[in-house]
Tab-separated table of N, CA and C in Angstrom:
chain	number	residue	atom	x	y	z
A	220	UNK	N	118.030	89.282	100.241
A	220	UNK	CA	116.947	88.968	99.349
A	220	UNK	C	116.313	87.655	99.787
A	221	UNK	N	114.935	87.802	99.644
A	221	UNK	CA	114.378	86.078	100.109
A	221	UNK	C	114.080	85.594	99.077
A	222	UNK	N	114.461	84.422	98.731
A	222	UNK	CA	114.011	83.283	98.237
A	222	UNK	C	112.954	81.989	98.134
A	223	UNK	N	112.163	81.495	97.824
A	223	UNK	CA	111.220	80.858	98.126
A	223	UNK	C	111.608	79.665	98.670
A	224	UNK	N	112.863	78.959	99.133
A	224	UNK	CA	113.127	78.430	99.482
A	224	UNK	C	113.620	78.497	101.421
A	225	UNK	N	112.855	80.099	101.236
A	225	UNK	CA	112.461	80.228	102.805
A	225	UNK	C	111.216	79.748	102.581
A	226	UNK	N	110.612	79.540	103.294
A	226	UNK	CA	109.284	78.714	103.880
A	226	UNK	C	108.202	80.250	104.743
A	227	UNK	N	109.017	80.898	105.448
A	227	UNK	CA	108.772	81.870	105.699
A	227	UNK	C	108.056	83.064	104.903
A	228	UNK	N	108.428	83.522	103.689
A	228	UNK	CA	108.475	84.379	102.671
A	228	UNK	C	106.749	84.622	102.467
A	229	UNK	N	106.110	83.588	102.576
A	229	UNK	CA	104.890	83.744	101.809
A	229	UNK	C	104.162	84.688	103.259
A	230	UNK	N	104.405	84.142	104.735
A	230	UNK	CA	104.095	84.494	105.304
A	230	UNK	C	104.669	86.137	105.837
A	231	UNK	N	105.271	86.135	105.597
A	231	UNK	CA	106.224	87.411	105.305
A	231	UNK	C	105.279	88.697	104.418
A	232	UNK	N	104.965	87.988	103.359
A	232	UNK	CA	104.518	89.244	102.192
A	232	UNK	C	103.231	89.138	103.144
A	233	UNK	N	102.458	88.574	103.280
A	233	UNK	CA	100.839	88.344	103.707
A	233	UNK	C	101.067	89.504	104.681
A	234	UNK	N	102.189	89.578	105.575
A	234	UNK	CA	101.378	90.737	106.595
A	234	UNK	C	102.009	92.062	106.558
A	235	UNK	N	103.240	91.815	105.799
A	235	UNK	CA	103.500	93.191	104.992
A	235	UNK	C	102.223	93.872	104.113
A	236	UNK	N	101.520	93.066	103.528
A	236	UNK	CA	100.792	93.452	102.417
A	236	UNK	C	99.581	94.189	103.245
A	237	UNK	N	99.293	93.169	104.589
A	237	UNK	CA	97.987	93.929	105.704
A	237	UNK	C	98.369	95.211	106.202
A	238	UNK	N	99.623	94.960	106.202
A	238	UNK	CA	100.368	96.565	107.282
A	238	UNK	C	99.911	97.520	106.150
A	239	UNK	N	100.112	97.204	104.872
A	239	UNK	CA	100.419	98.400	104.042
A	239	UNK	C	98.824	99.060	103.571
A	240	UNK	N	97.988	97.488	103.529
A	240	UNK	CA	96.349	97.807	104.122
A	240	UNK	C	96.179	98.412	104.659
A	241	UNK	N	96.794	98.578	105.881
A	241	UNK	CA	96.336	98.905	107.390
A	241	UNK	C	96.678	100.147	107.161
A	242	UNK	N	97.692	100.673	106.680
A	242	UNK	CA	98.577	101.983	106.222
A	242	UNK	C	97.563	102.744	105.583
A	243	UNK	N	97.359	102.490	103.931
A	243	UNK	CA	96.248	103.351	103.260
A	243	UNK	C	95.283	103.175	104.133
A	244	UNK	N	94.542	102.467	105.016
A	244	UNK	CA	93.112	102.693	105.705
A	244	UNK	C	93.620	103.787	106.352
A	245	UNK	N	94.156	104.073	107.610
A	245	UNK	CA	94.385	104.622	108.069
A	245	UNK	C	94.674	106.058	107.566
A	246	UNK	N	95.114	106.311	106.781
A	246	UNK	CA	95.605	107.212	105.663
A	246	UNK	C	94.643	108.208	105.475
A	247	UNK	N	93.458	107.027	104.787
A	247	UNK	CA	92.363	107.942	104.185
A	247	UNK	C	91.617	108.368	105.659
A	248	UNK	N	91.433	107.566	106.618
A	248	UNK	CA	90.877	108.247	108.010
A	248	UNK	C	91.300	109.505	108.500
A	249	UNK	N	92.952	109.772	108.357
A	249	UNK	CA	93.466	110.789	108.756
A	249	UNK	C	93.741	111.858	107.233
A	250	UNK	N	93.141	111.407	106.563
A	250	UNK	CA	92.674	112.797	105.314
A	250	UNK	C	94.099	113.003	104.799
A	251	UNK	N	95.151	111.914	104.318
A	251	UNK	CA	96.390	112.141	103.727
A	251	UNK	C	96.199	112.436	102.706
A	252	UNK	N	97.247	113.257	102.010
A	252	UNK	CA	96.986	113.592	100.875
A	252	UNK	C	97.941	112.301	100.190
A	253	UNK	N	97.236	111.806	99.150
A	253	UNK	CA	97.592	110.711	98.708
A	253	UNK	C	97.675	109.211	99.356
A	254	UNK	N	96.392	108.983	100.068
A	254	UNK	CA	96.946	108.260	101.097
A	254	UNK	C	96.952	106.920	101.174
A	255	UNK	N	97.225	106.877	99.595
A	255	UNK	CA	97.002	105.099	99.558
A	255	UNK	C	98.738	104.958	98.865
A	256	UNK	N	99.436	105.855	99.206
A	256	UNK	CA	101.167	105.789	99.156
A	256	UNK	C	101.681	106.360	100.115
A	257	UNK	N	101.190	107.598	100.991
A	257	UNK	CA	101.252	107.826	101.972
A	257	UNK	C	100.923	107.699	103.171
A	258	UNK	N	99.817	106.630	103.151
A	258	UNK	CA	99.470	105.627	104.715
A	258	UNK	C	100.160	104.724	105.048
A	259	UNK	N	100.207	103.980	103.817
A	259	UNK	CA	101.486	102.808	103.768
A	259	UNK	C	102.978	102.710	103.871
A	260	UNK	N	103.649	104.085	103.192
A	260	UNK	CA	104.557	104.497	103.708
A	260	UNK	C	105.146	104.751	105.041
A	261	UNK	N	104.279	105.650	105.623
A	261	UNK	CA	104.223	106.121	107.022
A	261	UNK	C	104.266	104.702	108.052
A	262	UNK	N	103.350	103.934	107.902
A	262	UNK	CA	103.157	102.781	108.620
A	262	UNK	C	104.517	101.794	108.264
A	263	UNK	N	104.520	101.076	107.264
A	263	UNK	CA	105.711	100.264	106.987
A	263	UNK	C	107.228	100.991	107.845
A	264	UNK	N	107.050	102.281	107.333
A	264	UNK	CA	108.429	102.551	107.907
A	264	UNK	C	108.561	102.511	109.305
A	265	UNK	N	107.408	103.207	110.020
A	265	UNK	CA	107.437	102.953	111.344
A	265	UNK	C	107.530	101.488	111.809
A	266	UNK	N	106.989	100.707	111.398
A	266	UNK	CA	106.902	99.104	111.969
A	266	UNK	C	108.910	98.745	111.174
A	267	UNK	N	109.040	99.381	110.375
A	267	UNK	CA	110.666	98.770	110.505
A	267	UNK	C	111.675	99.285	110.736
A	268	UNK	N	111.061	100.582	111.617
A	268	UNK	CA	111.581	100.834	112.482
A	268	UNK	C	111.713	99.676	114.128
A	269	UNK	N	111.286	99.360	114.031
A	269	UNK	CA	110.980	98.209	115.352
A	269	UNK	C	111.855	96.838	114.976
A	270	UNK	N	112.302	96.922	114.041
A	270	UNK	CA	112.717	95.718	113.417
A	270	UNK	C	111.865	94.456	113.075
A	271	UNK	N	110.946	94.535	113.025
A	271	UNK	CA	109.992	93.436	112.529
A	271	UNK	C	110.184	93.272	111.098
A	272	UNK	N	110.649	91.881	110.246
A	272	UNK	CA	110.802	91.397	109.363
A	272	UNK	C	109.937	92.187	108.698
A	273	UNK	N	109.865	92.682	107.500
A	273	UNK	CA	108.993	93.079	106.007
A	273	UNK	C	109.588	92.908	105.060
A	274	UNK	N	108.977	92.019	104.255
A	274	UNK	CA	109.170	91.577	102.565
A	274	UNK	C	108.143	91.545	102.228
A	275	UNK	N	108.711	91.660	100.667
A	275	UNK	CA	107.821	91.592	99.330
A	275	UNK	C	108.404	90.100	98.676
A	276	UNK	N	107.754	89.103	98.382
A	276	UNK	CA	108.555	88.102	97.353
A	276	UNK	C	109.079	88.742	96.188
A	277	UNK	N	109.614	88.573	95.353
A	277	UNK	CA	110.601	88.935	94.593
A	277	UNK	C	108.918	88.789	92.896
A	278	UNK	N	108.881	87.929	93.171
A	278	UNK	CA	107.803	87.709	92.126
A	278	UNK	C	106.651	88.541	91.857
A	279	UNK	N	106.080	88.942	93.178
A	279	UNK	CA	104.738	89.634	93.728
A	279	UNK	C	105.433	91.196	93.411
A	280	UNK	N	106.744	91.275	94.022
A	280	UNK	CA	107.074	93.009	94.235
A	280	UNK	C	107.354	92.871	91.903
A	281	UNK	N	108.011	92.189	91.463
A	281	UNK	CA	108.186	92.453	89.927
A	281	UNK	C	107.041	92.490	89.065
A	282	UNK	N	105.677	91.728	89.678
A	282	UNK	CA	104.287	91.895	89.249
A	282	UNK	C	103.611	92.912	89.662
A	283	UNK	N	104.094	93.433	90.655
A	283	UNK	CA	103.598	95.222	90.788
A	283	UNK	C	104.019	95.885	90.071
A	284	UNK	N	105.628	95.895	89.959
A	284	UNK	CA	106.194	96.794	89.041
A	284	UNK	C	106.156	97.150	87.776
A	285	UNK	N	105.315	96.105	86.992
A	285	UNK	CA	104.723	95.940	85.591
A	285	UNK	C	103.781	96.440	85.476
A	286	UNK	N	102.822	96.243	86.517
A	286	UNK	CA	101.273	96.552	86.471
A	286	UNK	C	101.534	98.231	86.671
A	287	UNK	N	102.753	98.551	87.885
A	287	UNK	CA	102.715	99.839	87.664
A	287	UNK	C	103.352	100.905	86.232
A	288	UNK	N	104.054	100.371	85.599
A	288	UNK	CA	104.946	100.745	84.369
A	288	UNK	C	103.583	100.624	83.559
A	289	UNK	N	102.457	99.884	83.307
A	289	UNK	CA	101.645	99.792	82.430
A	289	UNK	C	100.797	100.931	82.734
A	290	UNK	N	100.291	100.727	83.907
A	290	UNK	CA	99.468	102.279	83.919
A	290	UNK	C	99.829	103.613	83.745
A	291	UNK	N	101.355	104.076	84.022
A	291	UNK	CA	101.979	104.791	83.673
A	291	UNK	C	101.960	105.748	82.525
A	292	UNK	N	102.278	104.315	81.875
A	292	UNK	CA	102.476	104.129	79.879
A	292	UNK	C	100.886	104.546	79.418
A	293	UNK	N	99.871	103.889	80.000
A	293	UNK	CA	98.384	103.887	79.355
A	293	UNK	C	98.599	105.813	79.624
A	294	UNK	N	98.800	106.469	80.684
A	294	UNK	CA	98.627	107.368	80.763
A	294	UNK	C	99.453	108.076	80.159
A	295	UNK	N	100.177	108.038	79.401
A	295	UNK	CA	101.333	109.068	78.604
A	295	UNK	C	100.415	109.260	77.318
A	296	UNK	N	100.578	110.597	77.100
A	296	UNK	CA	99.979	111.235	75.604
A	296	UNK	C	100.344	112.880	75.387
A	297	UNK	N	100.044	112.959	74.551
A	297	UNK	CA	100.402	114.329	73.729
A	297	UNK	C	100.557	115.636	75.174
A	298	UNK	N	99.682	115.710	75.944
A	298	UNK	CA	100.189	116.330	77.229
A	298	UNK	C	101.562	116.294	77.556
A	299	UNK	N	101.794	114.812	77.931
A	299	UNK	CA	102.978	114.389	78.674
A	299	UNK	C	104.237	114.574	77.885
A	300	UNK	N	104.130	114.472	76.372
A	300	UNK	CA	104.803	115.165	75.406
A	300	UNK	C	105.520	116.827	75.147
A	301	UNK	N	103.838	117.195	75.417
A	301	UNK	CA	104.358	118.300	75.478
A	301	UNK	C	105.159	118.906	76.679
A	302	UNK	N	104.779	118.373	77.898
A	302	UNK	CA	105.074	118.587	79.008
A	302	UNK	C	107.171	118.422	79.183
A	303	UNK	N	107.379	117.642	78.412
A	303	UNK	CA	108.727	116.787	78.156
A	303	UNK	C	109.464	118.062	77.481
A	304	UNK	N	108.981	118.437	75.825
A	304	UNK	CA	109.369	119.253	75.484
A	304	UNK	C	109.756	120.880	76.498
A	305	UNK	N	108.573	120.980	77.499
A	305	UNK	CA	108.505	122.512	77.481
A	305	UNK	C	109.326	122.308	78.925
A	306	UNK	N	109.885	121.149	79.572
A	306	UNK	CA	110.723	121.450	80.691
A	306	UNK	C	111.719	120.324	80.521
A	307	UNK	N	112.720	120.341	79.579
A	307	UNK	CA	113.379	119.444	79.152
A	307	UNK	C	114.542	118.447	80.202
A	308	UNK	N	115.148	119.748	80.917
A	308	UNK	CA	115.956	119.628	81.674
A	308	UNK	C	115.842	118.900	83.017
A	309	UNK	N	114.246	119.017	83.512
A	309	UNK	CA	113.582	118.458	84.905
A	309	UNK	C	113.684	117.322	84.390
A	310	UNK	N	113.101	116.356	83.413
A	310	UNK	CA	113.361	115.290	82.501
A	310	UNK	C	114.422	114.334	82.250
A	311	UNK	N	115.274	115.316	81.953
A	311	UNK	CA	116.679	114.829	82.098
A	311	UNK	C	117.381	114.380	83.471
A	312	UNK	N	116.787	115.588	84.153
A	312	UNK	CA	117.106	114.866	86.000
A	312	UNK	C	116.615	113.893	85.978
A	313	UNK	N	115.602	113.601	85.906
A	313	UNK	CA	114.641	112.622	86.463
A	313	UNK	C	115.313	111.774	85.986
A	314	UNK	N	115.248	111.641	84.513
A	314	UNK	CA	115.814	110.276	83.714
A	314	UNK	C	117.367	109.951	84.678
A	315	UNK	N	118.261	110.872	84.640
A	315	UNK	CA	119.339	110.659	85.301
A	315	UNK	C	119.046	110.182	87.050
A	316	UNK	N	118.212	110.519	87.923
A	316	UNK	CA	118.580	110.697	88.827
A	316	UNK	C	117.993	108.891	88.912
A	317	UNK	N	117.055	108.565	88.244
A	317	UNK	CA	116.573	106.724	87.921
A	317	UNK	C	117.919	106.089	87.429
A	318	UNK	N	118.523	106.437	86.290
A	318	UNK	CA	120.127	105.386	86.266
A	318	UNK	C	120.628	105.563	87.720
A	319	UNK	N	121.086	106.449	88.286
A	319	UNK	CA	121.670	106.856	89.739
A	319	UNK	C	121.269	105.629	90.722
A	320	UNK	N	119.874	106.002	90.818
A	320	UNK	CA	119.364	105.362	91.683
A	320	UNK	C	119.696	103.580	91.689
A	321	UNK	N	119.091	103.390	90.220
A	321	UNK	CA	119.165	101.981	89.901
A	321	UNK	C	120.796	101.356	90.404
A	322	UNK	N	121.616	102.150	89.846
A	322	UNK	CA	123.337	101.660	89.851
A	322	UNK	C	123.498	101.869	91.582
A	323	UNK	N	123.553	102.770	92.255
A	323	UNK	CA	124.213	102.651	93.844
A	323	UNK	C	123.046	101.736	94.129
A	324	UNK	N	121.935	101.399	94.034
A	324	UNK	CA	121.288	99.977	94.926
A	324	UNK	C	121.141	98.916	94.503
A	325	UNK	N	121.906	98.553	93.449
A	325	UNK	CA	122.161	97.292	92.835
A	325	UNK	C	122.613	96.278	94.177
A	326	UNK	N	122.016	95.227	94.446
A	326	UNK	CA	123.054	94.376	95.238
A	326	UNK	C	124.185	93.760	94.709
């Protein structure tokens, strides 16, 4: 985990954040479907594959994660309700397979 007491870190997120730029551009050029999670994907992983340093600061990646939980939430309604009800069990994976996830990648 980095700390801001690397000196490094800031410079770190800055070109992670271009790669992942560079990723969705690219993305939408090559007609991905979804390609502003799937340009960036594709790209990041390949570049760490090479071993070149990529971080997120710890601050920046937990201020995404809010902003993303909020839009989420704005989008839940009586659909998504019903949707819950009429496939209960996919739900239940899901919910389960997020504790899962969360607990084996705990550091």
């Amino acid at each position: 985990m980095l700390s801001r007491s690397d000196p490094s870190i800031l410079l770190v997120t800055c070109y992670t954040l271009v790669a992942g730029f560079c990723g969705a551009f690219l993305g939408e050029l090559l007609a991905l479907p979804l390609y502003p999670l799937v340009g960036p994907a594709i790209l990041i992983s390949l570049l760490a594959l090479t071993q070149i340093r990529l971080a997120i600061w710890t601050p920046i990646r937990d201020a995404a994660f809010v902003l993303i939980g909020i839009t989420i939430g704005a989008g839940f309604d009586g659909q998504a309700t019903g949707a819950m009800l009429r496939w209960p069990l996919a739900f239940l994976m899901l919910a389960l397979s997020l504790v899962i996830s969360l607990a084996v990648c705990r550091p």
